[in-house]
Coordinates of C-alpha atoms in Angstrom, one line a residue:
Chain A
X894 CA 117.0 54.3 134.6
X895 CA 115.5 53.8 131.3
X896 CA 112.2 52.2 130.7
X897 CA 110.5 51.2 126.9
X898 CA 107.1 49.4 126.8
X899 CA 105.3 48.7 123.4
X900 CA 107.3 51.6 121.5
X901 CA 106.4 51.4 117.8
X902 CA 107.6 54.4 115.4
X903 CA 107.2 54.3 111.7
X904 CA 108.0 56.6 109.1
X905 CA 105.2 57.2 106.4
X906 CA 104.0 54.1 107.4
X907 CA 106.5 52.0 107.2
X908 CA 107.6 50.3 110.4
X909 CA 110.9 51.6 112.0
X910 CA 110.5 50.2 115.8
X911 CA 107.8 47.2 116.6
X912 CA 106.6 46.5 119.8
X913 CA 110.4 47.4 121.3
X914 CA 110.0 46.5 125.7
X915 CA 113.6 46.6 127.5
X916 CA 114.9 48.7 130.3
X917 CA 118.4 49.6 130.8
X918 CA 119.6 49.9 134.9
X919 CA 121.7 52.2 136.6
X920 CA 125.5 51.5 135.9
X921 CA 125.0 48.8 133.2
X922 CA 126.9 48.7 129.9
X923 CA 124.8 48.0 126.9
X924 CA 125.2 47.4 123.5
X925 CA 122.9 47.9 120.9
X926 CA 123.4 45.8 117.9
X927 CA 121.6 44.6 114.2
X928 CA 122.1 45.2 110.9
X929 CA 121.5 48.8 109.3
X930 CA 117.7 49.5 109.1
X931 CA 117.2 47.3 112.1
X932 CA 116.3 50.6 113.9
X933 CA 119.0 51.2 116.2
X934 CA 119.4 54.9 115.5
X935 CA 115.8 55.5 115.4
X936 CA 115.8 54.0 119.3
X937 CA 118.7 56.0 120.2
X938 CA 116.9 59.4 118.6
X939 CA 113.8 58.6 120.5
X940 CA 115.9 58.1 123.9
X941 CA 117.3 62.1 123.1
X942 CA 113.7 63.6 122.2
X943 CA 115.4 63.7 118.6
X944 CA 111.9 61.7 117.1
X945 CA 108.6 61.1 118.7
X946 CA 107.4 57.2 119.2
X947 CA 104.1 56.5 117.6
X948 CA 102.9 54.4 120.5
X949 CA 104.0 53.5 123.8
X950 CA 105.6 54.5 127.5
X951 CA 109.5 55.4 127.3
X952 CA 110.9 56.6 131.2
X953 CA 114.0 58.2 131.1
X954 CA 115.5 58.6 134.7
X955 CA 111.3 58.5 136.2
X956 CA 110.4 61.2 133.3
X957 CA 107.6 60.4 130.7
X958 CA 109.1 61.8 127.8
X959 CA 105.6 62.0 126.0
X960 CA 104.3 64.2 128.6
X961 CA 107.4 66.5 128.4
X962 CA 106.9 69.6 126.5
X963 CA 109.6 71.2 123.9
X964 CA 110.4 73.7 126.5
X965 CA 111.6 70.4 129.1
X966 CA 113.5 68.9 126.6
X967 CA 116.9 70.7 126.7
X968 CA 116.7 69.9 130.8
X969 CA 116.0 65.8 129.7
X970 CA 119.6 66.2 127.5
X971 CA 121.5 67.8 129.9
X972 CA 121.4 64.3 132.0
X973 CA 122.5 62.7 128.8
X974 CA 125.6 62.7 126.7
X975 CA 125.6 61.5 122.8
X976 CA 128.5 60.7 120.9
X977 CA 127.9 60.5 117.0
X978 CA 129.5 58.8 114.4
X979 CA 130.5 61.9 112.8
X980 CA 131.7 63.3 115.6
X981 CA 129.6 66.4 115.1
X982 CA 132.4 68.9 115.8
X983 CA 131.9 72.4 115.0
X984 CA 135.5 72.7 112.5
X985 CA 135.9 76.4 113.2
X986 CA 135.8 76.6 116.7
X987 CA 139.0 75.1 118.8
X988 CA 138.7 71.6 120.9
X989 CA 138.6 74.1 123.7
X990 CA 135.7 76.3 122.6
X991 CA 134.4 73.0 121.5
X992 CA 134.2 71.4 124.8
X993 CA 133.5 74.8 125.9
X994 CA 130.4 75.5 124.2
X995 CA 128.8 72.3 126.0
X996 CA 129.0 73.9 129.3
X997 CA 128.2 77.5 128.1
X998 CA 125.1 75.7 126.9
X999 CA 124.4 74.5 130.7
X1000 CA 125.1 78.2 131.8
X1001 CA 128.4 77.2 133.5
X1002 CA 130.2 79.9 135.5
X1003 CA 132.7 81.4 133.0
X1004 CA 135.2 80.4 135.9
X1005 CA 134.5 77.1 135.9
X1006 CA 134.2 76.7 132.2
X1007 CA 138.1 76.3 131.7
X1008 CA 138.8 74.1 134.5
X1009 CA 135.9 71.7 133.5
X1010 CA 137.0 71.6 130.2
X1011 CA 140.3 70.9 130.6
X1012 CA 139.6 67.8 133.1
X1013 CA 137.2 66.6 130.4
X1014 CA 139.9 66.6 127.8
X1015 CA 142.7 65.2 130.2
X1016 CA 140.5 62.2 130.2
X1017 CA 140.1 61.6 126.9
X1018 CA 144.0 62.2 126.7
X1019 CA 143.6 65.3 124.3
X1020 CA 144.5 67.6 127.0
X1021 CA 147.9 68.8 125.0
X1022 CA 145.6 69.1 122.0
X1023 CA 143.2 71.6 123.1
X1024 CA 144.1 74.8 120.9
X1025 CA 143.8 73.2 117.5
X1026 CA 140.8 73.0 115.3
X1027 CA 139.3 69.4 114.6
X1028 CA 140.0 69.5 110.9
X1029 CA 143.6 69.1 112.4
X1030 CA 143.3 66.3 114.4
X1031 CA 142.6 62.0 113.4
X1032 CA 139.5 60.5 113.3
X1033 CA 140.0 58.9 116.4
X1034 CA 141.2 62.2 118.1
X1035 CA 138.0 63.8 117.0
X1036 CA 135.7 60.9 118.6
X1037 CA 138.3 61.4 121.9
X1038 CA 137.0 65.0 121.7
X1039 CA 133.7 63.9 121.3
X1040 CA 133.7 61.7 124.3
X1041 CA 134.8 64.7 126.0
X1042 CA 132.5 67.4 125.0
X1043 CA 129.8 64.2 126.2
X1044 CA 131.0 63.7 129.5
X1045 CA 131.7 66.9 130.5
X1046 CA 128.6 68.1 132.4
X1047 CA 128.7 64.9 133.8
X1048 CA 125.5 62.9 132.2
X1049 CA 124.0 60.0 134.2
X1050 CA 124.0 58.2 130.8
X1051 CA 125.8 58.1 127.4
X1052 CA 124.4 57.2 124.0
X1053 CA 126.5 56.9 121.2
X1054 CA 125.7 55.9 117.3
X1055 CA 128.1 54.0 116.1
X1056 CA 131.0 55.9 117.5
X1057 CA 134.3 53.8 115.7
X1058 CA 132.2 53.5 112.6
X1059 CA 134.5 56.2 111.0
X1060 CA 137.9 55.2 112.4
X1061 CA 140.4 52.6 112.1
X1062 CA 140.1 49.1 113.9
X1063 CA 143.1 50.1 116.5
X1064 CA 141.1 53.9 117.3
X1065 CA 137.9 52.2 117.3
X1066 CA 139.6 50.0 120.3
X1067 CA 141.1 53.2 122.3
X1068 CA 137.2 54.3 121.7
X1069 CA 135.8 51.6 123.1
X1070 CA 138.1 51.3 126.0
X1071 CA 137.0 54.9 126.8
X1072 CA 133.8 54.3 127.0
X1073 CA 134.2 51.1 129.3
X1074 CA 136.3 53.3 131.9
X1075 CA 133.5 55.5 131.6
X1076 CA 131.3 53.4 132.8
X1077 CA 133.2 52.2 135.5
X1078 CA 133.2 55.4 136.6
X1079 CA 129.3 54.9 137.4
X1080 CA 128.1 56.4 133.8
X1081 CA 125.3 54.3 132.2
X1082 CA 126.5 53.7 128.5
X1083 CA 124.2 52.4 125.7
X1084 CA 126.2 52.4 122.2
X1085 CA 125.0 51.2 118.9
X1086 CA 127.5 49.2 116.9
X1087 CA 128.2 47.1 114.0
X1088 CA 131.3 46.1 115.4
X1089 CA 130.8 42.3 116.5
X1090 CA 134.2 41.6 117.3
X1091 CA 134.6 44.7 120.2
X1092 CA 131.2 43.7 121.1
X1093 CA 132.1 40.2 121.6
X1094 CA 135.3 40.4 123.5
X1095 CA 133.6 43.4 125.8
X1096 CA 131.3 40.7 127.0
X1097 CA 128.6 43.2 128.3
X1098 CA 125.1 43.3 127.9
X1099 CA 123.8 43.2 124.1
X1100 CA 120.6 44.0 122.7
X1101 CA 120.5 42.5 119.2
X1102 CA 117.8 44.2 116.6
X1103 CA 116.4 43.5 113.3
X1104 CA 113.7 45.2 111.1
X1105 CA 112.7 47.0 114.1
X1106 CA 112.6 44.3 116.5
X1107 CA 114.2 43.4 119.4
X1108 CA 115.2 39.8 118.6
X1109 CA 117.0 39.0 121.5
X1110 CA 118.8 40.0 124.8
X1111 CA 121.5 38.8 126.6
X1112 CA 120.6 40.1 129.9
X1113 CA 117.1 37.7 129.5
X1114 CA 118.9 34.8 127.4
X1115 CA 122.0 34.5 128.8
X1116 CA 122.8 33.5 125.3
X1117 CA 124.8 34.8 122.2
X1118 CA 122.4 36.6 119.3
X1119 CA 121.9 35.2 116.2
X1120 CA 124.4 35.5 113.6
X1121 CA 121.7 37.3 111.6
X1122 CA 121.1 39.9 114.3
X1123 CA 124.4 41.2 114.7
X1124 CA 126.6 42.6 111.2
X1125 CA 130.3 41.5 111.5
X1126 CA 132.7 44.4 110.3
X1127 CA 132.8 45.2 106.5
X1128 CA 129.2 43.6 105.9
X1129 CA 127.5 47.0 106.8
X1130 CA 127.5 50.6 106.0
Chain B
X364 CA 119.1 76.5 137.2
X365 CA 122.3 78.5 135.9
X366 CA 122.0 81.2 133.4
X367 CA 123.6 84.1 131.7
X368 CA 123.2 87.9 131.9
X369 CA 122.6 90.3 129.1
X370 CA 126.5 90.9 128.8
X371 CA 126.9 87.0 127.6
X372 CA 124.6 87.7 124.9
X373 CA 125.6 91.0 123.8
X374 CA 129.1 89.5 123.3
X375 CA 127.3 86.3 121.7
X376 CA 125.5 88.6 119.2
X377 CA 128.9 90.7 118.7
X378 CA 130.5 87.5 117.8
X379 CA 127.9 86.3 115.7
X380 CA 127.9 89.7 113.8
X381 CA 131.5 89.6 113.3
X382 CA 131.3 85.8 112.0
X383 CA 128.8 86.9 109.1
X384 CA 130.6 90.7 108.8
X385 CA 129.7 90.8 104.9
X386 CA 126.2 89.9 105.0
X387 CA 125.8 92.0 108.0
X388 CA 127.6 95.1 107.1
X389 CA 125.3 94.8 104.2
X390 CA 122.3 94.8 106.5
X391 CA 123.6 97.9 108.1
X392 CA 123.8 100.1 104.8
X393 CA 120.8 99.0 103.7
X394 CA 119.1 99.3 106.8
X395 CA 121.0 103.1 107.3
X396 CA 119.6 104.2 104.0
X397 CA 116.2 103.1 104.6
X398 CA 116.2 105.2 107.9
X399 CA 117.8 108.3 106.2
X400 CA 115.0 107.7 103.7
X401 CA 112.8 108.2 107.0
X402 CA 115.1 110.8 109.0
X403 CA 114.9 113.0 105.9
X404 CA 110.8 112.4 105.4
X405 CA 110.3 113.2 109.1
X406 CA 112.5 116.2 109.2
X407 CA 110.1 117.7 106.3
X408 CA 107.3 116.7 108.0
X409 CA 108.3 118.1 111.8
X410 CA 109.4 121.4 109.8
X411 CA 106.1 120.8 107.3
X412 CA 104.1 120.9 110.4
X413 CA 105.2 123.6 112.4
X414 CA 104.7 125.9 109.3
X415 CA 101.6 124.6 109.2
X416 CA 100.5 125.2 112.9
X417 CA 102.4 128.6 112.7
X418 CA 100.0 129.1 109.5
X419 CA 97.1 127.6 111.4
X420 CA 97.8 130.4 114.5
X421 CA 97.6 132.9 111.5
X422 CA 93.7 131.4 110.6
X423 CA 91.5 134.1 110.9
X424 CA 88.4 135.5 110.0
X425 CA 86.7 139.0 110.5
X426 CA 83.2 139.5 111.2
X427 CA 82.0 142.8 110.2
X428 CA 79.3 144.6 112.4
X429 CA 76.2 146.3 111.4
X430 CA 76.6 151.0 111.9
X431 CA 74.8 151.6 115.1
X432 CA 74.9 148.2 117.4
X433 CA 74.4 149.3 121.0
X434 CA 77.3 148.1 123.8
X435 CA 74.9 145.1 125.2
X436 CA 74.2 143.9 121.4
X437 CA 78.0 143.8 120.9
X438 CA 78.7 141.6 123.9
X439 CA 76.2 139.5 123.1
X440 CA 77.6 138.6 119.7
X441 CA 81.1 138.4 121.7
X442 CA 79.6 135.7 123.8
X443 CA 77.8 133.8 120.6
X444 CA 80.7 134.0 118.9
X445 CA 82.7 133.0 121.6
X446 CA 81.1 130.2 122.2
X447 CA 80.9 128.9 118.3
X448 CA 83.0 126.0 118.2
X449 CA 86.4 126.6 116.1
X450 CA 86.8 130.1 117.4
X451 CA 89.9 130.0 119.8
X452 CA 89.8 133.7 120.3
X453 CA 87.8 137.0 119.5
X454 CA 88.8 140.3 119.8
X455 CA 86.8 144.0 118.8
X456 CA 88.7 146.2 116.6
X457 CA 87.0 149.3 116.1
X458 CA 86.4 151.2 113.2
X459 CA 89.1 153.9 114.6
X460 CA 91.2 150.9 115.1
X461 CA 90.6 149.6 111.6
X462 CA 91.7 152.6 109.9
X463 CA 94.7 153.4 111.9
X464 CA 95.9 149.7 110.7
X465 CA 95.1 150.2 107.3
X466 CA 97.2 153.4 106.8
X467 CA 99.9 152.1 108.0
X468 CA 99.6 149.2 105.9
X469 CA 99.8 151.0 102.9
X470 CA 102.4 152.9 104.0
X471 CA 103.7 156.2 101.5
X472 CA 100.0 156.3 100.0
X473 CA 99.0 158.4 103.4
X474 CA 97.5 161.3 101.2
X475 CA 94.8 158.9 99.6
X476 CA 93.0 159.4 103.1
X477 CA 93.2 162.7 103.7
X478 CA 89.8 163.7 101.5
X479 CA 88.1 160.5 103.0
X480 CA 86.3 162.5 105.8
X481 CA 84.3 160.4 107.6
X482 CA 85.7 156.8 108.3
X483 CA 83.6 154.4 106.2
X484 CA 85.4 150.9 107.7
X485 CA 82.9 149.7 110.0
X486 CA 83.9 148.0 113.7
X487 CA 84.8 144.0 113.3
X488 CA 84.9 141.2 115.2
X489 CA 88.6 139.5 114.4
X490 CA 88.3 135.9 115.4
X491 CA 91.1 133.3 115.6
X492 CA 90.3 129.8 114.3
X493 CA 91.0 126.7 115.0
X494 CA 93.7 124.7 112.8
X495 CA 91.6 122.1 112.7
X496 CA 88.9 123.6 111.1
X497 CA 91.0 124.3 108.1
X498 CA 89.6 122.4 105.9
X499 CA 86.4 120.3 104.1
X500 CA 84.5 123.5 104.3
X501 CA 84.8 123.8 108.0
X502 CA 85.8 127.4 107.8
X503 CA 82.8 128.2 105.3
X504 CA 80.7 126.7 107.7
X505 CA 81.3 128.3 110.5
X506 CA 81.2 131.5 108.5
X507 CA 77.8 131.0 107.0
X508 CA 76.6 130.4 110.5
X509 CA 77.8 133.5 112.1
X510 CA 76.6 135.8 109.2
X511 CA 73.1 134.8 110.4
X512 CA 74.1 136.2 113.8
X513 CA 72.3 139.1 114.7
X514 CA 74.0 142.7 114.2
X515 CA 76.6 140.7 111.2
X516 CA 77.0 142.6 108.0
X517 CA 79.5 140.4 106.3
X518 CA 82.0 137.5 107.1
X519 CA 84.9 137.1 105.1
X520 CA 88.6 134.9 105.4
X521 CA 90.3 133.6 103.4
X522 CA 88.5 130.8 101.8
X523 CA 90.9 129.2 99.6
X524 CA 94.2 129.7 101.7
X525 CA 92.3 127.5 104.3
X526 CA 91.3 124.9 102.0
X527 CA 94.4 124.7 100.8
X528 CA 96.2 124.4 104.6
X529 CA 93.6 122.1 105.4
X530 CA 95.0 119.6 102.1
X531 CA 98.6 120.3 102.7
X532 CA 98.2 119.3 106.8
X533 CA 96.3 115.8 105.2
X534 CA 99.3 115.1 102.7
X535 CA 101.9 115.5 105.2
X536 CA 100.3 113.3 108.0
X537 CA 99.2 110.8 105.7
X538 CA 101.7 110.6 103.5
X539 CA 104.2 110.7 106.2
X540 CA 102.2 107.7 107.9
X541 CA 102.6 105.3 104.8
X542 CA 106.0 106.2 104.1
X543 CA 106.6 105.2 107.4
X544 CA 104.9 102.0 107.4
X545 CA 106.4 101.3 104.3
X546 CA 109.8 101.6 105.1
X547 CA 108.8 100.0 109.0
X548 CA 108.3 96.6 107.0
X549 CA 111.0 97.5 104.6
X550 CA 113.4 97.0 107.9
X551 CA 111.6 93.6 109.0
X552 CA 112.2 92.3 106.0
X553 CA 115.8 93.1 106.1
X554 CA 116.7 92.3 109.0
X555 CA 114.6 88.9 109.1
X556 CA 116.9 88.4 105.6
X557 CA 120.1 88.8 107.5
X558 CA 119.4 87.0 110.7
X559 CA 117.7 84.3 108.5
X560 CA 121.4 83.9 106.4
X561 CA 123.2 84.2 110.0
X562 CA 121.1 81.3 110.9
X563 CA 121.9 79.2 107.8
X564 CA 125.3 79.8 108.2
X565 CA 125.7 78.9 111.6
X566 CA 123.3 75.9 111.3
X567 CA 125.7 73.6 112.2
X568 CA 126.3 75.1 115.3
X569 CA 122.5 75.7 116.4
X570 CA 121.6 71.8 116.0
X571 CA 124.6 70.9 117.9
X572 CA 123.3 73.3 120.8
X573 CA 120.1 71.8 120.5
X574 CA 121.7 68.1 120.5
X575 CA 123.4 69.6 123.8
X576 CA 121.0 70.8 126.0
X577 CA 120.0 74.3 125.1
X578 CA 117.2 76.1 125.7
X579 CA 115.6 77.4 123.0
X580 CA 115.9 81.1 124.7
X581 CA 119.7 80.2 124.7
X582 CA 120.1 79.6 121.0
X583 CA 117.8 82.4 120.0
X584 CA 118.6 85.2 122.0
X585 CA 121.8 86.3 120.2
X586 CA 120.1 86.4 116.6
X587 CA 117.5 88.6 118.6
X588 CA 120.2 91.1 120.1
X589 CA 121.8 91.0 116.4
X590 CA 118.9 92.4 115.0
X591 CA 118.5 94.7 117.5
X592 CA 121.8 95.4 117.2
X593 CA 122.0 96.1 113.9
X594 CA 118.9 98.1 113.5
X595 CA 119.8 100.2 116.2
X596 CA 123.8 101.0 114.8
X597 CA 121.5 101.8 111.4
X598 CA 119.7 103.9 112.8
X599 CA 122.5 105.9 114.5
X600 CA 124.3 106.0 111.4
X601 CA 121.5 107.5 110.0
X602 CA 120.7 110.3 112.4
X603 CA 124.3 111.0 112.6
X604 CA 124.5 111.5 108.9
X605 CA 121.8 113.4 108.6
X606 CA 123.2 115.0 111.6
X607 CA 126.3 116.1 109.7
X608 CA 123.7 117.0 106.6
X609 CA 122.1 119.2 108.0
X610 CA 124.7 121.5 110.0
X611 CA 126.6 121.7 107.0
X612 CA 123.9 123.4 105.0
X613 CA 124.8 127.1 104.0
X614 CA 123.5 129.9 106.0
X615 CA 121.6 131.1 102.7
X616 CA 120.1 127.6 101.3
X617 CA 118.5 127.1 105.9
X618 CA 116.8 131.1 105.2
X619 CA 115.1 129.4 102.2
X620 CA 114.1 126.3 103.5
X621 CA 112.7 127.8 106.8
X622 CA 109.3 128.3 106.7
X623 CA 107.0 130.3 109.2
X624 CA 107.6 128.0 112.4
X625 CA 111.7 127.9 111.3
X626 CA 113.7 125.1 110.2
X627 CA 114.5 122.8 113.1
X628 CA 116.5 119.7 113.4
X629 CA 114.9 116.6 114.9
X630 CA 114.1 117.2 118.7
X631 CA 116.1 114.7 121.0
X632 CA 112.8 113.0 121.6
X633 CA 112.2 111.7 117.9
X634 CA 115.5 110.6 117.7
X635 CA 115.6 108.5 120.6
X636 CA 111.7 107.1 119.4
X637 CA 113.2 106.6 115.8
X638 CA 116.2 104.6 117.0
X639 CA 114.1 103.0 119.7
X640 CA 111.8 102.0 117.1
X641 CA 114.2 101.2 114.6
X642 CA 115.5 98.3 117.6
X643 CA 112.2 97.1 118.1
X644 CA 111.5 96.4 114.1
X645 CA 114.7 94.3 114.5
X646 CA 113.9 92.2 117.1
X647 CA 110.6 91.7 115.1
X648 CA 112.3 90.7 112.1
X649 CA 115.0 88.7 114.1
X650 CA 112.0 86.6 116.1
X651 CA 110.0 85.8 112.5
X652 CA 113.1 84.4 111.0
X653 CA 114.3 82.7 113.9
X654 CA 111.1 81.2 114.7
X655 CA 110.6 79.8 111.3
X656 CA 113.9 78.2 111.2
X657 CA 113.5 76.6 114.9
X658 CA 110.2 75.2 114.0

């Protein structure tokens, strides 16, 4: 499903990614991990067309995403889903018109909008929620709404940046458990975290980076990354 | 793949106008002033210009013939003179003719004539020139030509009347033209202000679009049918206030201001160009400032 070979990205030439080769497969549930700087957002920006790569091949779902122009783009992101860690919830609008503005961005059938959006939110179990404005709701409820506004034109695959690196340690759980229902579902889920303990007792695949490396893989190692590779909570920003 | 009609974006841009209503109701007064500010300019100039054709029909000159042309050397000079370029029309008035006219003219002053005896106005060619020929000594030209004519005695017109019609025709087209371009970029600018602070202000909102999926026609066509939008509601405003202006002038104050071709209000078809235009300025400013802040 995804494919990088040789990527390397630096910013004013200073390295960000090095050499970074690893493929992600339909259905799998992969974690990216490291210690800040170690380049994980910079990966995940390049996966959504956010940032170029310097060098190298990157293959989302069989697409070169070097040879797609601006204009193919927006068609690339509508087969993915990103959850941020700050939520990115636009505080005026309603959850609703929040999830809402996702599919009227797809060009959704006004009739379907509603019922879409509605089944997106009863997912997240924010379905009761769904006329107030995000300022109003938790941290966690937010990221629920998040998840929801990400899943509901039905992406093949889900990034998320550090999506519980804002909320408490019991809403960061509820988070996490979404996400791994999601994927059980059939949804391809790639999440940055500093959270070694969730990532530990998950026991999925984890991708472990550090100054822009990849410095080791569990799917290839069958192994535990180094302590040095992965941040346990309150050690990072 | 799925899309929306115009309606969607027309209630997008409504939406977005009522989100930023200060800065855009701004926009619209400023934007309503600067197309009274042209209204007004073109109504003098419309009104300006009809005088100025009705003046122009009014160009004329008289060619005076020599005592004693035969009837073949007169319609020979009717077919040189004809055929002069400038000269719309040309019409004999004979010296009977002449003198007829000029007694009535000077009406109550009959008796002056009566120990004239014999008729001393001689028979005249009275040609109609072209408005175009007004002025830079285009009228003088053609003059000096046809008092080389054979059987001429004299030209005469009236030399500065025509210069002078000639200038006032030059100030009103060109001055109208600049005050029109002026005011044209006046609107971009505007309206490429507003849509730009729309854009700021909603910023948030447009990444998170982009983050989602949407075309770039998606995120930029409401700011577009703002601008237009806008523009066109100035515009309207405008006409409608000068509209109102207009019909409420006295009776005494439209008798003064009508000139020789009357005082008209603008014809249906300049107002529909003037809004129309008006639009199209504010989709241009709405596409520079939207393009700048997408790339």
């Amino acid at each position: 499903m995804i494919h990088l070979y040789r990527v390397n990205k630096s910013y004013e030439g200073i390295p960000a990614l090095r050499e970074i080769t690893f493929s992600v497969d339909k259905g799998e549930f992969v974690f990216l991990t490291g210690p800040s700087g170690a380049g994980k957002t910079t990966l995940l920006k390049i996966l959504f067309c956010a940032e170029r790569a310097d060098e190298g091949q990157i293959i989302i779902q069989g697409m070169n995403t070097f040879r797609l122009g601006p204009s193919s783009i927006p068609y690339l992101r509508r087969n993915m889903g990103f959850v941020f860690q700050d939520y990115k919830l636009l505080p005026h609008k309603t959850v609703f018109e929040n999830i809402a503005l996702a599919l009227k961005v797809v060009g959704t059938p006004y009739g379907e909008i509603e019922r879409r959006a509605l089944t997106a939110l009863k997912k997240v179990g924010m379905l009761n929620k769904e006329h107030l404005t995000p300022p109003k709701l938790s941290g966690g409820e937010q990221q629920r709404v998040a998840v929801a506004r990400s899943l509901v034109n039905e992406p093949q695959f889900l990034l998320a940046d550090e999506p519980t690196g804002n909320l408490d340690p019991a809403s960061g759980q509820e988070i996490f458990k979404l996400f791994k229902e999601i994927n059980m579902k059939g949804t391809t889920v790639l999440i940055a975290t500093h959270d070694w303990e969730t990532v530990r007792t998950m026991q999925r695949r984890i991708v472990a980076m550090e100054r822009g490396r990849i410095v080791s893989d569990s799917r290839d190692s069958q192994k535990k990354p180094s302590p040095a590779a992965a941040v346990r909570p309150g050690t990072a920003s | 793949m799925r899309g929306y009609g115009p309606i969607f974006y027309l209630l997008e841009a409504y939406r977005g106008l009522r989100s930023n209503s200060l800065v855009n109701a701004l926009a619209l007064g400023t934007i309503c002033m600067a197309m009274l500010i042209v209204g007004f300019s073109l109504l003098v100039f419309l009104n300006l210009t009809t005088a100025v054709r009705a003046m122009g029909d009014r160009l004329e000159m008289s060619v005076f013939l020599k005592d004693g042309l035969s009837p073949s050397d007169r319609d020979l000079l009717l077919t040189r003179l004809k055929s002069e370029s400038g000269v719309r029309k040309a019409a004999l008035v004979t010296k009977d003719q002449a003198l007829t006219q000029l007694i009535r003219d000077m009406k109550g002053q009959e008796k002056l004539f009566q120990s004239l005896g014999e008729n001393p106005l001689p028979d005249s060619y009275e040609l109609t020139i072209d408005p175009a020929y007004a002025g830079d000594g285009k009228m003088e030209g053609i003059a000096k030509r046809i008092a080389g004519f054979f059987g001429v005695e004299d030209v005469s017109y009236g030399k500065q009347g025509a210069e002078m019609l000639g200038k006032l025709l030059r100030l009103v087209t060109y001055g109208g033209m600049f005050l029109a371009v002026l005011l044209g970029v006046s609107v971009v600018f505007i309206i490429s202000n507003s849509v730009r602070l729309a854009l700021y202000s909603r910023g948030q909102e447009i990444e998170l679009m982009q983050w989602i999926g949407a075309t770039r026609w998606f995120v930029t066509a409401p700011f577009l049918v703002e601008g237009i939008l806008i523009t066109t509601l100035g515009a309207s405003l405008a006409v409608g206030i000068l509209a109102g202006l207009f019909h409420a002038l006295p009776g005494d104050a439209m008798l003064f201001l009508s000139g020789p071709g009357g005082f008209q209000f603008l014809p249906t078809g300049v107002i529909v160009l003037m809004i129309g235009g008006c639009g199209l300025l504010g989709l241009a400013g709405g596409l520079v400032s939207v393009n700048k802040f997408l790339d």
